[in-house]
XYZ file of C-alpha atoms in Angstrom:
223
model
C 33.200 -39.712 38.517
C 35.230 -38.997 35.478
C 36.967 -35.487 35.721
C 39.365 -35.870 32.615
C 39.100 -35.947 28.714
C 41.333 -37.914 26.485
C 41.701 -36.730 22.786
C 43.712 -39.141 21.141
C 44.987 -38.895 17.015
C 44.815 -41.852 15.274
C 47.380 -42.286 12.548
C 50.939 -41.531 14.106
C 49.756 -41.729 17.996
C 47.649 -44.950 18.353
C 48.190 -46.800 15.192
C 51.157 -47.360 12.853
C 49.429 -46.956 9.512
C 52.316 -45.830 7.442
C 53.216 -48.971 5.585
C 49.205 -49.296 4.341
C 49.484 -45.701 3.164
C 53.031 -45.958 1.515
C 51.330 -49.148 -0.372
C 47.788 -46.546 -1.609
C 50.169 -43.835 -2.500
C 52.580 -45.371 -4.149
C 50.216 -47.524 -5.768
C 48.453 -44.223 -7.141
C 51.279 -42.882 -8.377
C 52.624 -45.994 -10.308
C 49.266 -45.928 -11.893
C 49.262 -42.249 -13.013
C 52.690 -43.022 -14.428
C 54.832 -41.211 -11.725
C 57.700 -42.576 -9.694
C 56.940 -43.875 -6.641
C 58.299 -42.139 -3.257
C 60.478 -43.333 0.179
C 57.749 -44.340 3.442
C 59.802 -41.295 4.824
C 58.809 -39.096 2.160
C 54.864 -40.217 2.409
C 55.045 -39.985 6.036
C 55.932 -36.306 6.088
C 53.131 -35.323 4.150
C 50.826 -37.063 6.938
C 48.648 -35.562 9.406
C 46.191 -33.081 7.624
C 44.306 -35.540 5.497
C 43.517 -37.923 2.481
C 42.958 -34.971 -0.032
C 46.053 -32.712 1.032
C 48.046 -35.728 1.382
C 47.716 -36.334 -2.326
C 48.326 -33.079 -3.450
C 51.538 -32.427 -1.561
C 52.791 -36.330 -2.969
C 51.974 -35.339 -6.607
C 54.062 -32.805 -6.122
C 54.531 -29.675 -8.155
C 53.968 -29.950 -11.893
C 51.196 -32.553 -11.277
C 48.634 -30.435 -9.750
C 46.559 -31.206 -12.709
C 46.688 -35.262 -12.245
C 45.636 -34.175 -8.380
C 41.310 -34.947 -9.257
C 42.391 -37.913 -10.832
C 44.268 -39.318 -7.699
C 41.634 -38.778 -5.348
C 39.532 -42.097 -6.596
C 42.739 -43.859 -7.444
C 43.769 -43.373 -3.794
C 40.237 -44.229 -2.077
C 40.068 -47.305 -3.978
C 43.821 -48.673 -3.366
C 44.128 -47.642 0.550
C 40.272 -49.102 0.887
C 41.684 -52.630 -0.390
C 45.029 -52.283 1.719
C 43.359 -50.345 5.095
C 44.555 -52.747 7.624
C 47.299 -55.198 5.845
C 50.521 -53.767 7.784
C 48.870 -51.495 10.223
C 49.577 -51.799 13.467
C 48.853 -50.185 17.216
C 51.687 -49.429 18.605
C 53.083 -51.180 21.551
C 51.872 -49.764 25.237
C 48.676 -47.998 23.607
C 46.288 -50.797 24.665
C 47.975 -51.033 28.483
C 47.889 -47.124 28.619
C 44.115 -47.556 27.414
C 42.896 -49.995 29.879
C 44.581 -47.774 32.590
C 42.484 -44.671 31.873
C 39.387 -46.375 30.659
C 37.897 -46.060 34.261
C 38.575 -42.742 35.025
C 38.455 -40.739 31.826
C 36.845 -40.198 28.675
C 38.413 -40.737 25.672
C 37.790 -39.965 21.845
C 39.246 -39.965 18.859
C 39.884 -36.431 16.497
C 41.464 -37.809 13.241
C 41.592 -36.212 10.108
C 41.459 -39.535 8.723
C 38.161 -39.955 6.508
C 35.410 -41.140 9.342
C 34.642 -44.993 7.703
C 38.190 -45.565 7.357
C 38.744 -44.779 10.804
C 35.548 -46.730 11.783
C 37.136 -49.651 10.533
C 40.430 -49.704 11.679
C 39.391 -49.159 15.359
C 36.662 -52.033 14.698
C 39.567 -54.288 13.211
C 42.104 -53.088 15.372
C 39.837 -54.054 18.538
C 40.063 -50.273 19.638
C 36.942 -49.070 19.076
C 35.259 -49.842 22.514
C 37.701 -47.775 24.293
C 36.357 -44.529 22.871
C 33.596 -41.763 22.254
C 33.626 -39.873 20.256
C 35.231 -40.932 17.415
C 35.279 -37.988 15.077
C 36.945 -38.227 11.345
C 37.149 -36.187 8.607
C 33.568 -35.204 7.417
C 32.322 -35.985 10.880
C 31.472 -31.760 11.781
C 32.362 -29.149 9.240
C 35.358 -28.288 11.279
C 38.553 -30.287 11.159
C 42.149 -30.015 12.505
C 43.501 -27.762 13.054
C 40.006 -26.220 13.509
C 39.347 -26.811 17.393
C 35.964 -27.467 16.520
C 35.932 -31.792 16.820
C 38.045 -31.251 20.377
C 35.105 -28.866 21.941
C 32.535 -31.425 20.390
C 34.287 -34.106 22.699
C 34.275 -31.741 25.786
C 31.035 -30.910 25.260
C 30.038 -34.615 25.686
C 31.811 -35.146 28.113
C 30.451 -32.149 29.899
C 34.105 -31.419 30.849
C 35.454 -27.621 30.627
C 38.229 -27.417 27.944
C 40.870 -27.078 30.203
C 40.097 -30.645 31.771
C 41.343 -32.026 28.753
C 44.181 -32.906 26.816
C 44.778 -33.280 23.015
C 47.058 -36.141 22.496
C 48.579 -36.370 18.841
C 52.432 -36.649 16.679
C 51.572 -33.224 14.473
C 51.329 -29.775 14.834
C 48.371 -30.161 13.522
C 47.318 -31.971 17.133
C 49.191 -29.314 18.837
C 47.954 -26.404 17.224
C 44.153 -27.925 17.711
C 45.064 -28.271 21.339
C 46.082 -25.086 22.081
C 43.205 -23.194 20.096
C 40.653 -25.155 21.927
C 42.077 -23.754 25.177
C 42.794 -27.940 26.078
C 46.498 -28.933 27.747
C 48.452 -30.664 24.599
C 51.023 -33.790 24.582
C 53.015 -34.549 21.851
C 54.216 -37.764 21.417
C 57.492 -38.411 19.270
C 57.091 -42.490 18.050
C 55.112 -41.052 15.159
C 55.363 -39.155 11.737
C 57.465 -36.261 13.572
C 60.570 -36.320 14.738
C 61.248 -35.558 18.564
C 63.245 -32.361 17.600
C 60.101 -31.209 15.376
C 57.468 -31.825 18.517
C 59.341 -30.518 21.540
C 59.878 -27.210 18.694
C 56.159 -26.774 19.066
C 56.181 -26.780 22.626
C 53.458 -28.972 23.815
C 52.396 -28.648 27.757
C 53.679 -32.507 27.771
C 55.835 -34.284 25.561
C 56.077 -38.148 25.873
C 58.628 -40.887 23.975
C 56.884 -44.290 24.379
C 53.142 -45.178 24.816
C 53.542 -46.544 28.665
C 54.416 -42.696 29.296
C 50.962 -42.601 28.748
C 49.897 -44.075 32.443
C 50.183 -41.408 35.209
C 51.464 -38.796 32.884
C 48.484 -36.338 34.035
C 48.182 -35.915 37.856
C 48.966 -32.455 36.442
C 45.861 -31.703 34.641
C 43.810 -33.805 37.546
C 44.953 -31.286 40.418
C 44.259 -28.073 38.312
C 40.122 -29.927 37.356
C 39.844 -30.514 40.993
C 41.237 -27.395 42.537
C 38.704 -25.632 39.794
């Protein structure tokens, strides 16, 4: 019997997708006639979506070109998806270890076909359900709306499951679902930025992954 819940981000926690969206972005802005940006720059814009992502790259100024973006952006990061993306290294051991005894599902603000595909392509997609993207429910993060969905397929109370995720935006879902959060620090944050939002667990390479909640096991079972 499974007694835990698994809420895993996508971009930043399972999957290195920065160098596909550094390609869309800069791609969009060469065509709108601006100057392209750093991979640093992009990645600190990442985390709360496609459409906010391109506003906060146009930058100020450029709201204007913003509506024009949008299409620009689908269309280059829909031809580039899953040319440099990669999952990270330990995700798929740490996967096959919890596979048997807890659910897991994705909450991404990543646009749901997008992130359809890259689990399909990425041969991740078997390991979870849900898998809810952006558009999926009406709610997205930091909304704790997609992480109750999960629970509530699960049939697990919130507090016997975790939110997994690099962002506040993870973190801040976590905690206002009432789950326990981890933050993990190989992604778009620095360590320094996630231990600041003080996560119940806070992890530094994907194999931390196995074992890392006997915590959350012992409060389910003494519930």
């Amino acid at each position: 019997m499974k007694n835990l819940g698994l809420i895993f981000d996508l971009d930043g926690t399972l999957i290195d997708s920065g160098p596909d969206l550094v390609t869309a972005v800069n791609l969009t802005l060469t065509e709108l006639g601006l100057a392209p940006l750093a991979s640093n720059d992009v990645s600190r814009y990442l985390g709360h979506g496609p459409g906010r992502l391109i506003r906060d790259v146009m930058g100020p100024g450029h709201e204007d070109l913003a509506e024009r973006a949008f299409p620009i952006f689908n269309r280059h990061y829909t031809e580039h998806l899953v040319e440099g993306t990669l999952v990270y290294g330990g995700v798929r051991d740490a996967l096959e270890h919890w596979r048997r005894s807890a659910f897991m599902g994705v909450v991404t603000n990543k646009e749901q076909g997008w992130t359809d595909e890259l689990l399909r392509q990425l041969a991740l997609a078997a390991y979870f359900d849900p898998v809810l993207g952006h558009g999926a429910l009406p709610e997205h993060k930091p909304a704790p709306g997609p992480l109750l969905a999960c629970a509530r397929r699960w049939g697990l109370p919130p507090r016997s499951c975790v939110m997994i995720g690099d962002s506040e935006v993870d973190i801040h879902a976590g905690r206002a679902a009432g789950m326990w959060t981890c933050g993990v620090t190989w992604g778009n944050r620095s360590a320094a930025q996630i231990e600041a939002l003080a996560p119940d667990f806070v992890i530094h390479d994907p194999m931390d992954l196995i074992g890392l909640f006997d915590t959350v096991i012992s409060v389910t079972e003494q519930a």
